Amino acid sequence: AQTVTQSQPEMSVQEAETVTLSCTYDTSESDYYLFWYKQPPSRQMILVIRQEAYKQQNATENRFSVNFQKAAKSFSLKISDSQLGDAAMYFCAYWRGDALNFGKGTSLLVTP
Amino acid sequence: DAGVIQSPRHEVTEMGQEVTLRCKPISGHNSLFWYRQTMMRGLELLIYFNNNVPIDDSGMPEDRFSAKMPNASFSTLKIQPSEPRDSAVYFCASSPRGREKETQYFGPGTRLLVL
């Protein structure tokens, strides 16, 4: 089974600073997809970023970027210039070929 | 596009009652997923459909749960009879065909409380 591990239950960052959320996964596949989703207090699941494993280039979306280390099976999310609206649960997810496997999530607190 | 639509947004019911959750996927998407989120178990896949056909229902907890997708624009998840341990947030998600088929778009969720 492809497992996804988020080892940081909670993280804190000051406004305007940078924070990195960790994610590791386990798979024997060579081609797959990885995602980060954000879940604010409204509970809505919002797609943040997507990475295709065959692409060596790290995906970026504005202030959000990933550090994809395929050999290490690591997929961390970097949030630059953190804003109060970034406070949320962040879930890492692995596309298993037909559906997503999610990690347990990291709760991000943003302080003024 | 309106996004994935779920109803109701909140449901409070008593143990033993039937509960029906509804989902309208994004137009043109051909895959639909039902997830359940609890504090203890996180996000769990319950069942998913491709082209209205159930593909994998191994995540459905027990026979009290059933799901249908009678057409491309509507799906239901039914719990009968409901139990307090079914209290959770239930999400519906859909994904398109083609190059982006791995990318799922979620609805706002239905928060279910069974008393």
PDB file of C-alpha atoms in Angstrom:
ATOM      1  CA  ALA A   1       0.000   0.000   0.000  1.00  0.00           C
ATOM      2  CA  GLN A   2       1.197   3.467  -0.786  1.00  0.00           C
ATOM      3  CA  THR A   3       1.421   5.338   2.503  1.00  0.00           C
ATOM      4  CA  VAL A   4       1.814   9.057   2.998  1.00  0.00           C
ATOM      5  CA  THR A   5       3.454  10.385   6.149  1.00  0.00           C
ATOM      6  CA  GLN A   6       3.329  13.921   7.461  1.00  0.00           C
ATOM      7  CA  SER A   7       5.545  13.971  10.519  1.00  0.00           C
ATOM      8  CA  GLN A   8       4.651  17.468  11.721  1.00  0.00           C
ATOM      9  CA  PRO A   9       1.198  17.599  13.336  1.00  0.00           C
ATOM     10  CA  GLU A  10       1.564  21.352  13.883  1.00  0.00           C
ATOM     11  CA  MET A  11       3.751  24.131  12.552  1.00  0.00           C
ATOM     12  CA  SER A  12       3.910  27.831  13.267  1.00  0.00           C
ATOM     13  CA  VAL A  13       5.234  30.710  11.155  1.00  0.00           C
ATOM     14  CA  GLN A  14       5.286  34.457  11.462  1.00  0.00           C
ATOM     15  CA  GLU A  15       3.633  36.572   8.860  1.00  0.00           C
ATOM     16  CA  ALA A  16       5.945  37.309   5.890  1.00  0.00           C
ATOM     17  CA  GLU A  17       8.285  34.472   6.834  1.00  0.00           C
ATOM     18  CA  THR A  18       8.860  31.180   5.034  1.00  0.00           C
ATOM     19  CA  VAL A  19       7.778  27.766   6.282  1.00  0.00           C
ATOM     20  CA  THR A  20       8.323  24.244   4.960  1.00  0.00           C
ATOM     21  CA  LEU A  21       5.911  21.380   5.540  1.00  0.00           C
ATOM     22  CA  SER A  22       7.268  17.856   5.238  1.00  0.00           C
ATOM     23  CA  CYS A  23       5.811  14.843   3.495  1.00  0.00           C
ATOM     24  CA  THR A  24       7.240  11.434   2.722  1.00  0.00           C
ATOM     25  CA  TYR A  25       5.586   8.594   0.886  1.00  0.00           C
ATOM     26  CA  ASP A  26       6.143   4.980   0.126  1.00  0.00           C
ATOM     27  CA  THR A  27       5.671   3.503  -3.333  1.00  0.00           C
ATOM     28  CA  SER A  28       7.228   1.039  -5.720  1.00  0.00           C
ATOM     29  CA  GLU A  29       5.877   2.873  -8.745  1.00  0.00           C
ATOM     30  CA  SER A  30       8.067   5.004 -10.958  1.00  0.00           C
ATOM     31  CA  ASP A  31       5.372   7.220 -12.422  1.00  0.00           C
ATOM     32  CA  TYR A  32       2.864   8.873 -10.116  1.00  0.00           C
ATOM     33  CA  TYR A  33       1.449  12.186  -8.982  1.00  0.00           C
ATOM     34  CA  LEU A  34       1.665  14.070  -5.723  1.00  0.00           C
ATOM     35  CA  PHE A  35      -0.507  16.856  -4.388  1.00  0.00           C
ATOM     36  CA  TRP A  36      -0.826  19.350  -1.578  1.00  0.00           C
ATOM     37  CA  TYR A  37      -4.304  20.354  -0.468  1.00  0.00           C
ATOM     38  CA  LYS A  38      -5.207  23.138   1.943  1.00  0.00           C
ATOM     39  CA  GLN A  39      -8.155  22.888   4.316  1.00  0.00           C
ATOM     40  CA  PRO A  40      -9.006  26.189   6.045  1.00  0.00           C
ATOM     41  CA  PRO A  41     -11.480  26.372   8.940  1.00  0.00           C
ATOM     42  CA  SER A  42     -14.330  26.385   6.402  1.00  0.00           C
ATOM     43  CA  ARG A  43     -13.421  22.705   5.787  1.00  0.00           C
ATOM     44  CA  GLN A  44     -13.243  23.226   2.018  1.00  0.00           C
ATOM     45  CA  MET A  45     -10.438  21.171   0.453  1.00  0.00           C
ATOM     46  CA  ILE A  46      -8.476  23.420  -1.884  1.00  0.00           C
ATOM     47  CA  LEU A  47      -5.874  22.179  -4.342  1.00  0.00           C
ATOM     48  CA  VAL A  48      -2.589  23.996  -3.749  1.00  0.00           C
ATOM     49  CA  ILE A  49      -0.098  22.325  -6.039  1.00  0.00           C
ATOM     50  CA  ARG A  50       0.486  19.218  -8.141  1.00  0.00           C
ATOM     51  CA  GLN A  51       3.722  17.423  -9.044  1.00  0.00           C
ATOM     52  CA  GLU A  52       4.240  14.793 -11.700  1.00  0.00           C
ATOM     53  CA  ALA A  53       6.920  12.310 -10.685  1.00  0.00           C
ATOM     54  CA  TYR A  54       8.462  12.096 -14.137  1.00  0.00           C
ATOM     55  CA  LYS A  55       9.184  15.807 -14.089  1.00  0.00           C
ATOM     56  CA  GLN A  56      12.406  16.751 -12.372  1.00  0.00           C
ATOM     57  CA  GLN A  57      11.447  20.397 -12.152  1.00  0.00           C
ATOM     58  CA  ASN A  58       9.775  21.352  -8.901  1.00  0.00           C
ATOM     59  CA  ALA A  59       6.244  22.704  -9.252  1.00  0.00           C
ATOM     60  CA  THR A  60       5.488  26.276  -8.192  1.00  0.00           C
ATOM     61  CA  GLU A  61       2.284  28.234  -7.767  1.00  0.00           C
ATOM     62  CA  ASN A  62       2.910  31.830  -6.772  1.00  0.00           C
ATOM     63  CA  ARG A  63       4.118  31.745  -3.123  1.00  0.00           C
ATOM     64  CA  PHE A  64       3.847  27.955  -2.962  1.00  0.00           C
ATOM     65  CA  SER A  65       6.589  25.652  -4.189  1.00  0.00           C
ATOM     66  CA  VAL A  66       7.635  22.068  -3.614  1.00  0.00           C
ATOM     67  CA  ASN A  67      10.922  20.325  -3.067  1.00  0.00           C
ATOM     68  CA  PHE A  68      10.447  16.977  -4.769  1.00  0.00           C
ATOM     69  CA  GLN A  69      13.169  14.440  -4.010  1.00  0.00           C
ATOM     70  CA  LYS A  70      12.159  11.309  -5.878  1.00  0.00           C
ATOM     71  CA  ALA A  71      14.968   9.067  -4.652  1.00  0.00           C
ATOM     72  CA  ALA A  72      14.251  10.016  -1.057  1.00  0.00           C
ATOM     73  CA  LYS A  73      10.479   9.841  -1.639  1.00  0.00           C
ATOM     74  CA  SER A  74      10.114  13.264  -0.150  1.00  0.00           C
ATOM     75  CA  PHE A  75       7.674  15.981  -1.196  1.00  0.00           C
ATOM     76  CA  SER A  76       7.834  19.089   0.978  1.00  0.00           C
ATOM     77  CA  LEU A  77       5.790  22.261   0.549  1.00  0.00           C
ATOM     78  CA  LYS A  78       7.389  25.666   0.961  1.00  0.00           C
ATOM     79  CA  ILE A  79       5.216  28.684   1.611  1.00  0.00           C
ATOM     80  CA  SER A  80       6.998  31.997   1.105  1.00  0.00           C
ATOM     81  CA  ASP A  81       5.901  35.372   2.459  1.00  0.00           C
ATOM     82  CA  SER A  82       3.335  33.690   4.703  1.00  0.00           C
ATOM     83  CA  GLN A  83      -0.006  35.422   5.087  1.00  0.00           C
ATOM     84  CA  LEU A  84      -2.683  35.137   7.752  1.00  0.00           C
ATOM     85  CA  GLY A  85      -4.930  33.487   5.177  1.00  0.00           C
ATOM     86  CA  ASP A  86      -2.459  30.620   4.853  1.00  0.00           C
ATOM     87  CA  ALA A  87      -3.490  29.321   8.269  1.00  0.00           C
ATOM     88  CA  ALA A  88      -5.063  25.932   7.634  1.00  0.00           C
ATOM     89  CA  MET A  89      -4.570  22.187   7.660  1.00  0.00           C
ATOM     90  CA  TYR A  90      -2.331  21.046   4.835  1.00  0.00           C
ATOM     91  CA  PHE A  91      -2.628  17.556   3.424  1.00  0.00           C
ATOM     92  CA  CYS A  92      -0.121  15.771   1.267  1.00  0.00           C
ATOM     93  CA  ALA A  93      -1.635  13.217  -1.119  1.00  0.00           C
ATOM     94  CA  TYR A  94      -0.382  10.484  -3.417  1.00  0.00           C
ATOM     95  CA  TRP A  95      -2.239   9.417  -6.526  1.00  0.00           C
ATOM     96  CA  ARG A  96      -2.314   5.630  -6.317  1.00  0.00           C
ATOM     97  CA  GLY A  97      -3.467   5.147  -9.901  1.00  0.00           C
ATOM     98  CA  ASP A  98      -7.174   5.413  -9.306  1.00  0.00           C
ATOM     99  CA  ALA A  99      -7.664   7.569  -6.209  1.00  0.00           C
ATOM    100  CA  LEU A 100      -5.766   9.633  -3.657  1.00  0.00           C
ATOM    101  CA  ASN A 101      -4.112   8.464  -0.437  1.00  0.00           C
ATOM    102  CA  PHE A 102      -3.856  11.306   2.062  1.00  0.00           C
ATOM    103  CA  GLY A 103      -1.479  11.971   4.922  1.00  0.00           C
ATOM    104  CA  LYS A 104      -2.803  12.890   8.366  1.00  0.00           C
ATOM    105  CA  GLY A 105      -2.218  16.585   7.797  1.00  0.00           C
ATOM    106  CA  THR A 106      -0.176  19.425   9.278  1.00  0.00           C
ATOM    107  CA  SER A 107      -1.899  22.284  11.055  1.00  0.00           C
ATOM    108  CA  LEU A 108      -0.252  25.598  10.142  1.00  0.00           C
ATOM    109  CA  LEU A 109      -0.601  28.567  12.443  1.00  0.00           C
ATOM    110  CA  VAL A 110       0.352  32.000  11.132  1.00  0.00           C
ATOM    111  CA  THR A 111       1.131  34.638  13.741  1.00  0.00           C
ATOM    112  CA  PRO A 112       1.103  38.390  13.116  1.00  0.00           C
TER     113      PRO A 112
ATOM    114  CA  ASP B   1     -18.041  26.653 -13.315  1.00  0.00           C
ATOM    115  CA  ALA B   2     -19.933  26.209 -10.068  1.00  0.00           C
ATOM    116  CA  GLY B   3     -17.570  23.592  -8.709  1.00  0.00           C
ATOM    117  CA  VAL B   4     -18.656  20.434  -6.937  1.00  0.00           C
ATOM    118  CA  ILE B   5     -21.952  20.949  -5.141  1.00  0.00           C
ATOM    119  CA  GLN B   6     -22.941  19.013  -2.052  1.00  0.00           C
ATOM    120  CA  SER B   7     -26.128  19.049  -0.057  1.00  0.00           C
ATOM    121  CA  PRO B   8     -27.014  19.364   2.683  1.00  0.00           C
ATOM    122  CA  ARG B   9     -24.076  21.255   4.166  1.00  0.00           C
ATOM    123  CA  HIS B  10     -25.043  20.209   7.680  1.00  0.00           C
ATOM    124  CA  GLU B  11     -27.170  17.329   8.849  1.00  0.00           C
ATOM    125  CA  VAL B  12     -28.188  16.449  12.381  1.00  0.00           C
ATOM    126  CA  THR B  13     -30.124  13.259  12.831  1.00  0.00           C
ATOM    127  CA  GLU B  14     -30.927  10.658  15.429  1.00  0.00           C
ATOM    128  CA  MET B  15     -29.483   7.201  15.589  1.00  0.00           C
ATOM    129  CA  GLY B  16     -31.413   4.773  13.429  1.00  0.00           C
ATOM    130  CA  GLN B  17     -32.576   7.335  10.897  1.00  0.00           C
ATOM    131  CA  GLU B  18     -31.758   7.210   7.211  1.00  0.00           C
ATOM    132  CA  VAL B  19     -29.381   9.858   5.912  1.00  0.00           C
ATOM    133  CA  THR B  20     -28.909  10.764   2.253  1.00  0.00           C
ATOM    134  CA  LEU B  21     -26.045  12.934   1.106  1.00  0.00           C
ATOM    135  CA  ARG B  22     -26.053  14.405  -2.386  1.00  0.00           C
ATOM    136  CA  CYS B  23     -23.384  15.458  -4.822  1.00  0.00           C
ATOM    137  CA  LYS B  24     -23.285  17.172  -8.184  1.00  0.00           C
ATOM    138  CA  PRO B  25     -19.852  16.889  -9.823  1.00  0.00           C
ATOM    139  CA  ILE B  26     -18.276  19.466 -12.072  1.00  0.00           C
ATOM    140  CA  SER B  27     -19.791  19.288 -15.540  1.00  0.00           C
ATOM    141  CA  GLY B  28     -17.660  17.203 -17.877  1.00  0.00           C
ATOM    142  CA  HIS B  29     -15.874  15.315 -15.117  1.00  0.00           C
ATOM    143  CA  ASN B  30     -16.195  11.566 -15.438  1.00  0.00           C
ATOM    144  CA  SER B  31     -14.872  10.369 -12.070  1.00  0.00           C
ATOM    145  CA  LEU B  32     -16.548  10.910  -8.728  1.00  0.00           C
ATOM    146  CA  PHE B  33     -15.225  10.108  -5.270  1.00  0.00           C
ATOM    147  CA  TRP B  34     -16.778   9.974  -1.815  1.00  0.00           C
ATOM    148  CA  TYR B  35     -14.487  10.552   1.182  1.00  0.00           C
ATOM    149  CA  ARG B  36     -15.097  10.631   4.918  1.00  0.00           C
ATOM    150  CA  GLN B  37     -13.036  12.761   7.301  1.00  0.00           C
ATOM    151  CA  THR B  38     -12.790  12.143  11.040  1.00  0.00           C
ATOM    152  CA  MET B  39     -10.285  13.213  13.645  1.00  0.00           C
ATOM    153  CA  MET B  40      -9.326   9.632  14.375  1.00  0.00           C
ATOM    154  CA  ARG B  41      -8.962   8.272  10.839  1.00  0.00           C
ATOM    155  CA  GLY B  42      -8.314  11.352   8.736  1.00  0.00           C
ATOM    156  CA  LEU B  43      -9.506  11.336   5.126  1.00  0.00           C
ATOM    157  CA  GLU B  44     -10.707   7.959   3.918  1.00  0.00           C
ATOM    158  CA  LEU B  45     -11.879   7.012   0.457  1.00  0.00           C
ATOM    159  CA  LEU B  46     -15.256   5.311   0.646  1.00  0.00           C
ATOM    160  CA  ILE B  47     -16.087   4.643  -2.992  1.00  0.00           C
ATOM    161  CA  TYR B  48     -15.452   6.017  -6.434  1.00  0.00           C
ATOM    162  CA  PHE B  49     -17.185   5.926  -9.805  1.00  0.00           C
ATOM    163  CA  ASN B  50     -15.869   6.128 -13.344  1.00  0.00           C
ATOM    164  CA  ASN B  51     -18.449   7.017 -15.984  1.00  0.00           C
ATOM    165  CA  ASN B  52     -21.222   6.420 -13.430  1.00  0.00           C
ATOM    166  CA  VAL B  53     -20.008   2.886 -12.687  1.00  0.00           C
ATOM    167  CA  PRO B  54     -18.796   2.009  -9.149  1.00  0.00           C
ATOM    168  CA  ILE B  55     -15.198   0.853  -9.431  1.00  0.00           C
ATOM    169  CA  ASP B  56     -13.969   0.382  -5.884  1.00  0.00           C
ATOM    170  CA  ASP B  57     -16.214   0.304  -2.828  1.00  0.00           C
ATOM    171  CA  SER B  58     -13.745  -1.418  -0.535  1.00  0.00           C
ATOM    172  CA  GLY B  59     -13.671   1.649   1.682  1.00  0.00           C
ATOM    173  CA  MET B  60     -17.371   1.523   2.477  1.00  0.00           C
ATOM    174  CA  PRO B  61     -17.486   0.711   6.191  1.00  0.00           C
ATOM    175  CA  GLU B  62     -20.356  -1.758   6.157  1.00  0.00           C
ATOM    176  CA  ASP B  63     -23.642  -2.656   4.549  1.00  0.00           C
ATOM    177  CA  ARG B  64     -25.338   0.310   6.133  1.00  0.00           C
ATOM    178  CA  PHE B  65     -23.578   2.486   3.572  1.00  0.00           C
ATOM    179  CA  SER B  66     -24.576   2.556  -0.074  1.00  0.00           C
ATOM    180  CA  ALA B  67     -23.802   4.883  -2.975  1.00  0.00           C
ATOM    181  CA  LYS B  68     -25.336   5.399  -6.368  1.00  0.00           C
ATOM    182  CA  MET B  69     -24.625   7.460  -9.442  1.00  0.00           C
ATOM    183  CA  PRO B  70     -27.676   7.283 -11.684  1.00  0.00           C
ATOM    184  CA  ASN B  71     -26.283   9.787 -14.174  1.00  0.00           C
ATOM    185  CA  ALA B  72     -23.186  11.870 -14.864  1.00  0.00           C
ATOM    186  CA  SER B  73     -24.413  14.826 -12.851  1.00  0.00           C
ATOM    187  CA  PHE B  74     -25.670  13.303  -9.641  1.00  0.00           C
ATOM    188  CA  SER B  75     -24.585  10.905  -6.910  1.00  0.00           C
ATOM    189  CA  THR B  76     -25.927   9.940  -3.508  1.00  0.00           C
ATOM    190  CA  LEU B  77     -24.398   8.389  -0.423  1.00  0.00           C
ATOM    191  CA  LYS B  78     -26.933   6.793   1.874  1.00  0.00           C
ATOM    192  CA  ILE B  79     -26.537   5.581   5.440  1.00  0.00           C
ATOM    193  CA  GLN B  80     -29.312   3.381   6.762  1.00  0.00           C
ATOM    194  CA  PRO B  81     -29.589   3.060   9.707  1.00  0.00           C
ATOM    195  CA  SER B  82     -27.254   5.777  10.926  1.00  0.00           C
ATOM    196  CA  GLU B  83     -25.145   5.400  14.076  1.00  0.00           C
ATOM    197  CA  PRO B  84     -23.281   7.958  16.217  1.00  0.00           C
ATOM    198  CA  ARG B  85     -19.931   6.663  14.922  1.00  0.00           C
ATOM    199  CA  ASP B  86     -20.952   7.790  11.431  1.00  0.00           C
ATOM    200  CA  SER B  87     -20.590  11.400  12.557  1.00  0.00           C
ATOM    201  CA  ALA B  88     -17.994  12.953  10.256  1.00  0.00           C
ATOM    202  CA  VAL B  89     -17.521  15.320   7.358  1.00  0.00           C
ATOM    203  CA  TYR B  90     -18.342  13.661   4.055  1.00  0.00           C
ATOM    204  CA  PHE B  91     -16.686  15.014   0.937  1.00  0.00           C
ATOM    205  CA  CYS B  92     -17.508  14.464  -2.675  1.00  0.00           C
ATOM    206  CA  ALA B  93     -14.822  15.120  -5.285  1.00  0.00           C
ATOM    207  CA  SER B  94     -14.698  14.867  -9.045  1.00  0.00           C
ATOM    208  CA  SER B  95     -11.921  14.688 -11.602  1.00  0.00           C
ATOM    209  CA  PRO B  96     -11.838  15.205 -15.352  1.00  0.00           C
ATOM    210  CA  ARG B  97     -10.908  12.757 -18.057  1.00  0.00           C
ATOM    211  CA  GLY B  98      -7.651  13.110 -19.920  1.00  0.00           C
ATOM    212  CA  ARG B  99      -4.393  14.704 -18.832  1.00  0.00           C
ATOM    213  CA  GLU B 100      -5.668  16.059 -15.533  1.00  0.00           C
ATOM    214  CA  LYS B 101      -7.561  12.951 -14.447  1.00  0.00           C
ATOM    215  CA  GLU B 102      -5.456  12.646 -11.291  1.00  0.00           C
ATOM    216  CA  THR B 103      -6.496  16.061 -10.045  1.00  0.00           C
ATOM    217  CA  GLN B 104      -9.528  15.979  -7.795  1.00  0.00           C
ATOM    218  CA  TYR B 105     -11.750  18.942  -7.035  1.00  0.00           C
ATOM    219  CA  PHE B 106     -13.622  18.786  -3.776  1.00  0.00           C
ATOM    220  CA  GLY B 107     -17.030  19.966  -2.740  1.00  0.00           C
ATOM    221  CA  PRO B 108     -17.560  21.907   0.491  1.00  0.00           C
ATOM    222  CA  GLY B 109     -18.468  18.769   2.430  1.00  0.00           C
ATOM    223  CA  THR B 110     -21.466  17.683   4.475  1.00  0.00           C
ATOM    224  CA  ARG B 111     -21.018  17.754   8.224  1.00  0.00           C
ATOM    225  CA  LEU B 112     -23.051  14.903   9.670  1.00  0.00           C
ATOM    226  CA  LEU B 113     -23.887  14.555  13.330  1.00  0.00           C
ATOM    227  CA  VAL B 114     -25.726  11.460  14.472  1.00  0.00           C
ATOM    228  CA  LEU B 115     -27.098  11.745  18.003  1.00  0.00           C
TER     229      LEU B 115
END
